[in-house]
PDB file of C-alpha atoms in Angstrom:
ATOM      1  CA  UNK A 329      42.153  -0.593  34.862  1.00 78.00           C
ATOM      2  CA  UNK A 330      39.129  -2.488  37.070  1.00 76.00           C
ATOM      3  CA  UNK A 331      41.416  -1.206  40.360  1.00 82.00           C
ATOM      4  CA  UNK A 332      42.045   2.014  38.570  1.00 80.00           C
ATOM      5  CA  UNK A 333      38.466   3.185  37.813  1.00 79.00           C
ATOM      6  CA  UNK A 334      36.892   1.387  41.709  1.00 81.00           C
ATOM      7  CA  UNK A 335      39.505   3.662  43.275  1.00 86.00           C
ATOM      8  CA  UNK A 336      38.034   7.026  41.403  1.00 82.00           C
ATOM      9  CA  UNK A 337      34.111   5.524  41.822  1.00 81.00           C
ATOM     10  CA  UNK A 338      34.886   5.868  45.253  1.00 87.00           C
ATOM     11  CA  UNK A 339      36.766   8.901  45.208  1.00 84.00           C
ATOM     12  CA  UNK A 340      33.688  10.230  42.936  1.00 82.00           C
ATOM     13  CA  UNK A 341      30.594   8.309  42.775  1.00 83.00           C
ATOM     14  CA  UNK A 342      29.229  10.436  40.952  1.00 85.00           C
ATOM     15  CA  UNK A 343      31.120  10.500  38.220  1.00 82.00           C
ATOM     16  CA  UNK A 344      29.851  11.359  34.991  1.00 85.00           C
ATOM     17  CA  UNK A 345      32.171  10.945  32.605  1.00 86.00           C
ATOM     18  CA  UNK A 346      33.303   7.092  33.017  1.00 83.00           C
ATOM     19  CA  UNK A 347      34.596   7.027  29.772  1.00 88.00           C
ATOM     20  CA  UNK A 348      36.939   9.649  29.661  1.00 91.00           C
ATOM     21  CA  UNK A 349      38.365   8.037  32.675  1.00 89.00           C
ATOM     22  CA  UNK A 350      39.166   5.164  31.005  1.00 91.00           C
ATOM     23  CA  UNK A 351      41.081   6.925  28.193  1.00 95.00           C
ATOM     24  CA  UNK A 352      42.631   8.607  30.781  1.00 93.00           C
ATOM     25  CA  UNK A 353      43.880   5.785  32.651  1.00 93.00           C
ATOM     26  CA  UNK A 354      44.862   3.875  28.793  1.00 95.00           C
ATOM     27  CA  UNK A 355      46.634   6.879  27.647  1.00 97.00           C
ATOM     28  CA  UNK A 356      48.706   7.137  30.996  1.00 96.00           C
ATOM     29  CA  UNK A 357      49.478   3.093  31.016  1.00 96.00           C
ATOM     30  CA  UNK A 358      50.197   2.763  27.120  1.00 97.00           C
ATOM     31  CA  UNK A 359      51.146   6.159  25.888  1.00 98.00           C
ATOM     32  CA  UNK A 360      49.865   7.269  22.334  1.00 98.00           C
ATOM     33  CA  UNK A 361      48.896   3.839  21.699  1.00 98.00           C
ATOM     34  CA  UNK A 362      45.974   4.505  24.536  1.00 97.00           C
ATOM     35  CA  UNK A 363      42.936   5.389  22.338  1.00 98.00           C
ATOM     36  CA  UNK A 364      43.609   2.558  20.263  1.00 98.00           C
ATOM     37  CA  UNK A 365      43.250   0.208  23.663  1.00 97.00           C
ATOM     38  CA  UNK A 366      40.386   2.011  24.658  1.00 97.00           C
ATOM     39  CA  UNK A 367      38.598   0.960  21.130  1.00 97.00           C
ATOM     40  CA  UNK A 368      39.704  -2.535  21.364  1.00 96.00           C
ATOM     41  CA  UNK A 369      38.004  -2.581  24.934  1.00 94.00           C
ATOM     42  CA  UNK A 370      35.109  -1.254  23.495  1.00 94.00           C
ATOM     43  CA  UNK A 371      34.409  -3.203  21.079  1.00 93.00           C
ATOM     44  CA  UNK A 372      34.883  -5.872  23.529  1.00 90.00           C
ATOM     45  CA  UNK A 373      31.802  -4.335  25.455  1.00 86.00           C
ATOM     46  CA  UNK A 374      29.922  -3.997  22.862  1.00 86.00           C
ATOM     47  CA  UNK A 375      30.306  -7.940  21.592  1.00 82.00           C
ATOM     48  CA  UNK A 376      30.786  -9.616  24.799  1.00 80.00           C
ATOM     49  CA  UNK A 377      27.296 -11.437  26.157  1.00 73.00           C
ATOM     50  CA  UNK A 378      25.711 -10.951  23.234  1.00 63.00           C
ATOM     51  CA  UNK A 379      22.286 -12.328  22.753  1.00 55.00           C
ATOM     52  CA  UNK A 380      21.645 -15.076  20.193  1.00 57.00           C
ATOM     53  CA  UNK A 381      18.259 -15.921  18.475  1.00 53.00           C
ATOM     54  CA  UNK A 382      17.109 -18.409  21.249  1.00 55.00           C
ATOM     55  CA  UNK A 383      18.821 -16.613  24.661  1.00 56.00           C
ATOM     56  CA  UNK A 384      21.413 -14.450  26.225  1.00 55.00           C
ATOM     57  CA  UNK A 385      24.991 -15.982  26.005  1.00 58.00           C
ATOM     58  CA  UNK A 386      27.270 -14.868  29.256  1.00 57.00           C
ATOM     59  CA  UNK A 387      30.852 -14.655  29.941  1.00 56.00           C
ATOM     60  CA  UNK A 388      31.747 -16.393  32.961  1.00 54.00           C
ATOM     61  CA  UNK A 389      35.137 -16.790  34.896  1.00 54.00           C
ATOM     62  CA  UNK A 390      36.175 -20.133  33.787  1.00 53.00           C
ATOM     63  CA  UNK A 391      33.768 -20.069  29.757  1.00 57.00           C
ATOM     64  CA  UNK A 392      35.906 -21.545  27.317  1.00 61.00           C
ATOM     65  CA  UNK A 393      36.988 -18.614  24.529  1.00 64.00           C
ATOM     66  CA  UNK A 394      34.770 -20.396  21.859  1.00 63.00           C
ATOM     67  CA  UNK A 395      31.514 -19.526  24.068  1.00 60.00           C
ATOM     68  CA  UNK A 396      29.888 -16.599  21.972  1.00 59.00           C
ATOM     69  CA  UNK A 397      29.137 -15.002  25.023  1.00 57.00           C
ATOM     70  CA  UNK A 398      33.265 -14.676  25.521  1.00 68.00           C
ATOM     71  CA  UNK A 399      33.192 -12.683  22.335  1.00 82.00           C
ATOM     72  CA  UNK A 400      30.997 -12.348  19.164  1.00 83.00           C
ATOM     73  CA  UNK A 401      32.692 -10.656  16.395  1.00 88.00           C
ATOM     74  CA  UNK A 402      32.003 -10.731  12.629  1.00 89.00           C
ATOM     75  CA  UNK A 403      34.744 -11.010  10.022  1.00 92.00           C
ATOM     76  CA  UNK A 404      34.820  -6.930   9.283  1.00 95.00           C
ATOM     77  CA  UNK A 405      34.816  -6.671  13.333  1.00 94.00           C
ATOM     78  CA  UNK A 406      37.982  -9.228  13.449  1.00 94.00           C
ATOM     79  CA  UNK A 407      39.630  -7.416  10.872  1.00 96.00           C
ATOM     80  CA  UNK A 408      38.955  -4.088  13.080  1.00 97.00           C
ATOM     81  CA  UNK A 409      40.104  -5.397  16.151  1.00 96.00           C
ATOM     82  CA  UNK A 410      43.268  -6.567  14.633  1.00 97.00           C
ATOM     83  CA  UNK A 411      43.728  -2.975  12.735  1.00 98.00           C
ATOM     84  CA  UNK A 412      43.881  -1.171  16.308  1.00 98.00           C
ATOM     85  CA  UNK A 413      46.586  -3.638  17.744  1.00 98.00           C
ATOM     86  CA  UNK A 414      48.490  -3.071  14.633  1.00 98.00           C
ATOM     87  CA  UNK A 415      48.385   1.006  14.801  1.00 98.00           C
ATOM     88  CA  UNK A 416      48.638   0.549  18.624  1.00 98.00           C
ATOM     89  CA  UNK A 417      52.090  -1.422  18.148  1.00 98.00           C
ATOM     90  CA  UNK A 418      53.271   1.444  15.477  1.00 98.00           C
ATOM     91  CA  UNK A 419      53.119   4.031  18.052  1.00 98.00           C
ATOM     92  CA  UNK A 420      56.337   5.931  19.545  1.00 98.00           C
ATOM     93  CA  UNK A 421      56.103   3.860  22.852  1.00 98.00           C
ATOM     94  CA  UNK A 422      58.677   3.685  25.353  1.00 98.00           C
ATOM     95  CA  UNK A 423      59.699  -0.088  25.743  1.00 97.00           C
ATOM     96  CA  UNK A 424      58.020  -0.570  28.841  1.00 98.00           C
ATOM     97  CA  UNK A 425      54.716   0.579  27.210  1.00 98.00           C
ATOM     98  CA  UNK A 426      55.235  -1.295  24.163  1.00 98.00           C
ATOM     99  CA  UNK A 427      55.749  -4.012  26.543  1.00 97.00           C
ATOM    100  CA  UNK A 428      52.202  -3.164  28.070  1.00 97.00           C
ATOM    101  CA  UNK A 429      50.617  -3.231  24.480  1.00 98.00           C
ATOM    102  CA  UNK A 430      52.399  -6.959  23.606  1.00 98.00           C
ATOM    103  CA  UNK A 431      50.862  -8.408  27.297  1.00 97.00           C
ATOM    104  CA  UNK A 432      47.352  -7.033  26.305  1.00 96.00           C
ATOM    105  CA  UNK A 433      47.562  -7.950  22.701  1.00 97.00           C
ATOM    106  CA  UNK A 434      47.980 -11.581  23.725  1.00 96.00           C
ATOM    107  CA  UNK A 435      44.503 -11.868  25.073  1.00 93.00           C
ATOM    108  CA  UNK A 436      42.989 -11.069  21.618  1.00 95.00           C
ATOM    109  CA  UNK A 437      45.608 -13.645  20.061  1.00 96.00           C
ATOM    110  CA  UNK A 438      44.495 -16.427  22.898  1.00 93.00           C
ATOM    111  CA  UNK A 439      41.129 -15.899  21.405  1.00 91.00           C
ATOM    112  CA  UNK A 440      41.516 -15.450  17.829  1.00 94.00           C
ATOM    113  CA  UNK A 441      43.715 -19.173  18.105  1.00 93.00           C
ATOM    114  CA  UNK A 442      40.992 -20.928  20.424  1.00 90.00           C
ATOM    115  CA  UNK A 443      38.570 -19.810  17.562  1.00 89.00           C
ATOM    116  CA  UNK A 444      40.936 -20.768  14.963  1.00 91.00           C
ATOM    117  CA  UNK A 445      40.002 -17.159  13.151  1.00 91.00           C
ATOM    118  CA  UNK A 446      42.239 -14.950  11.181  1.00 92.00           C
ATOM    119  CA  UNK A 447      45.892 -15.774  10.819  1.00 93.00           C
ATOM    120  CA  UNK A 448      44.730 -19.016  13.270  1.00 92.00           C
ATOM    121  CA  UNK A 449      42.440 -20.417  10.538  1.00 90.00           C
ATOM    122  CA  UNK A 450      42.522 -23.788   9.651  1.00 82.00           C
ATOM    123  CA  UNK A 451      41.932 -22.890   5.962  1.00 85.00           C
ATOM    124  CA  UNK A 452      45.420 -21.704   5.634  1.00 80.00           C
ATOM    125  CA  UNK A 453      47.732 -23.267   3.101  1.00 73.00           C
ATOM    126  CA  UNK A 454      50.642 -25.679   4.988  1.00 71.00           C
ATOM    127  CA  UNK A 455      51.152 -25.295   8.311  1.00 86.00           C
ATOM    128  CA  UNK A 456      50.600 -21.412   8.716  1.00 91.00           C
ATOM    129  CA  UNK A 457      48.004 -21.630  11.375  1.00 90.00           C
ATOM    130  CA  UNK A 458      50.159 -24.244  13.870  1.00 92.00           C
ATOM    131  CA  UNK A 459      53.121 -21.715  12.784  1.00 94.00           C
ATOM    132  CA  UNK A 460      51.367 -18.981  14.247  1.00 95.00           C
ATOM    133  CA  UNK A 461      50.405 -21.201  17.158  1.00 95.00           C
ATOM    134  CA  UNK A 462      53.855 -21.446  17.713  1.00 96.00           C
ATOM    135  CA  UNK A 463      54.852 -18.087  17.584  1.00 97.00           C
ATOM    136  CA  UNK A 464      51.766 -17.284  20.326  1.00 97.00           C
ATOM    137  CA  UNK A 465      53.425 -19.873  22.584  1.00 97.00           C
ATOM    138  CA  UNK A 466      56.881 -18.320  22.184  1.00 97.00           C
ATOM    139  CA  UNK A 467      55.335 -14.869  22.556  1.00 97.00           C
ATOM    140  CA  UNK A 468      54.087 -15.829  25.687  1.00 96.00           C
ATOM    141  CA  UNK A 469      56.621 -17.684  26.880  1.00 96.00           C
ATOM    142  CA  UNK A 470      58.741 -14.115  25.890  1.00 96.00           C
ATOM    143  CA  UNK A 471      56.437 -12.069  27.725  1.00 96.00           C
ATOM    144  CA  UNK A 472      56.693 -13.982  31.380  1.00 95.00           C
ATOM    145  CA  UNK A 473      53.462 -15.657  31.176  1.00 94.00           C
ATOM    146  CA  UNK A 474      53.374 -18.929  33.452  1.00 92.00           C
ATOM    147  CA  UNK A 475      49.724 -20.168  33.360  1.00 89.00           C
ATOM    148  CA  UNK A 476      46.839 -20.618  30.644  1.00 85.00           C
ATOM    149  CA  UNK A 477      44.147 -19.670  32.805  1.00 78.00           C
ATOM    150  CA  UNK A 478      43.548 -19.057  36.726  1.00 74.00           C
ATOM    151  CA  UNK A 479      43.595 -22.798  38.604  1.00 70.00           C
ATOM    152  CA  UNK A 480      45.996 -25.002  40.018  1.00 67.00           C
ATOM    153  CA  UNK A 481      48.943 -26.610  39.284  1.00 70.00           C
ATOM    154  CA  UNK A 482      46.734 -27.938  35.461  1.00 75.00           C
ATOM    155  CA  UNK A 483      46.695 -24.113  34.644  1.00 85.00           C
ATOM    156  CA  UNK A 484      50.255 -24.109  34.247  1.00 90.00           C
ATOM    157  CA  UNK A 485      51.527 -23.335  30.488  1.00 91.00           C
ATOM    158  CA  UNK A 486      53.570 -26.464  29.093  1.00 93.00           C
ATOM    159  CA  UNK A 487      57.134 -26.380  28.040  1.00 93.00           C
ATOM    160  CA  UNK A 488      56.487 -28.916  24.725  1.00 94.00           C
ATOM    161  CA  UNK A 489      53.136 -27.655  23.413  1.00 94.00           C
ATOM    162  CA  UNK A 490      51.735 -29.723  20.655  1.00 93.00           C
ATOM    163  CA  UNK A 491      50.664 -26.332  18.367  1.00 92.00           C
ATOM    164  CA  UNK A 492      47.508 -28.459  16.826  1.00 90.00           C
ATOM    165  CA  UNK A 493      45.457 -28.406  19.898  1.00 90.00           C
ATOM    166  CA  UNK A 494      44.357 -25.038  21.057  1.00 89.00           C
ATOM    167  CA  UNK A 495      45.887 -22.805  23.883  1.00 92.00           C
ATOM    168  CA  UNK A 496      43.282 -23.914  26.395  1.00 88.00           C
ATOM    169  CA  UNK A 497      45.193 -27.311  26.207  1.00 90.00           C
ATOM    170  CA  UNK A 498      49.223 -26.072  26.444  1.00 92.00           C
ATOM    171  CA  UNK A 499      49.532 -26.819  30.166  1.00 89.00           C
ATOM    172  CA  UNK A 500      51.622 -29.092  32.146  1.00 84.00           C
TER     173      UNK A 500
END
């Protein structure tokens, strides 16, 4: 999307409606499930260096997921948030895009477990929330991804997790 939207800036600097563009480009990359990516990422804008009482919190290339400046969301905004993945998975989607959908989805599922919210709560009954830890791992591991986070060789996603700590800590 970033690469997508620098290459029409400079095709257009001028351009007035950014927004469509986006839609454009999410509708293109994920099919029907598009508009419901483009309201996920805006809702990320909109709660992403948020500003608490005492200063401004800001989302920096290596901030841990529980920094509020990462993302600030309220319970109805959680529920929300996981409402548009859910229609955005329903979609007729060729597998390819419903591939696309599953990759991007499992940024909002890093954070929901490194913030142990929703299904990833700790108040859960049993072992639920390292259950669903384990099925983000798997997921993952399903989808091709290789590393936790951009680094060296520590960045590299574990092949025994321990499912009580959070994902920040599944690496080799």
């Amino acid at each position: 999307l970033r690469a997508y939207l620098l290459s029409r800036l400079m095709w257009d600097p001028y351009m007035e409606n950014y927004d469509d563009e986006i839609l454009g480009f999410c509708c293109a990359y994920y099919g029907e499930a598009g508009p419901y990516v483009k309201q996920y990422i805006d809702m990320t804008v909109e709660n992403t260096g948020t500003r608490s009482l005492f200063k401004q919190n800001h989302m920096m290339i290596y901030s841990n997921m529980k920094d509020k400046g990462v993302l600030n969301l309220n319970l109805i905004e959680r529920y929300q948030m996981n409402a548009l993945w859910e229609k955005a998975k329903n979609c007729n989607l060729t597998d390819e895009q419903m591939k696309r959908v599953l990759l991007s989805e499992i940024s909002w599922r890093y954070w929901k477990a490194s913030n142990k919210v929703c299904e990833f709560t700790r108040l859960q009954l049993g072992t639920k929330r390292l259950e669903q830890n384990k099925k983000l791992y798997e997921d993952m591991k399903k989808l091709g991804i290789t590393r936790i986070c951009e680094g060296g060789e520590n960045a590299l996603l574990t092949d025994d997790p321990r499912y009580f700590d959070p994902p920040r800590e599944w690496t080799k």
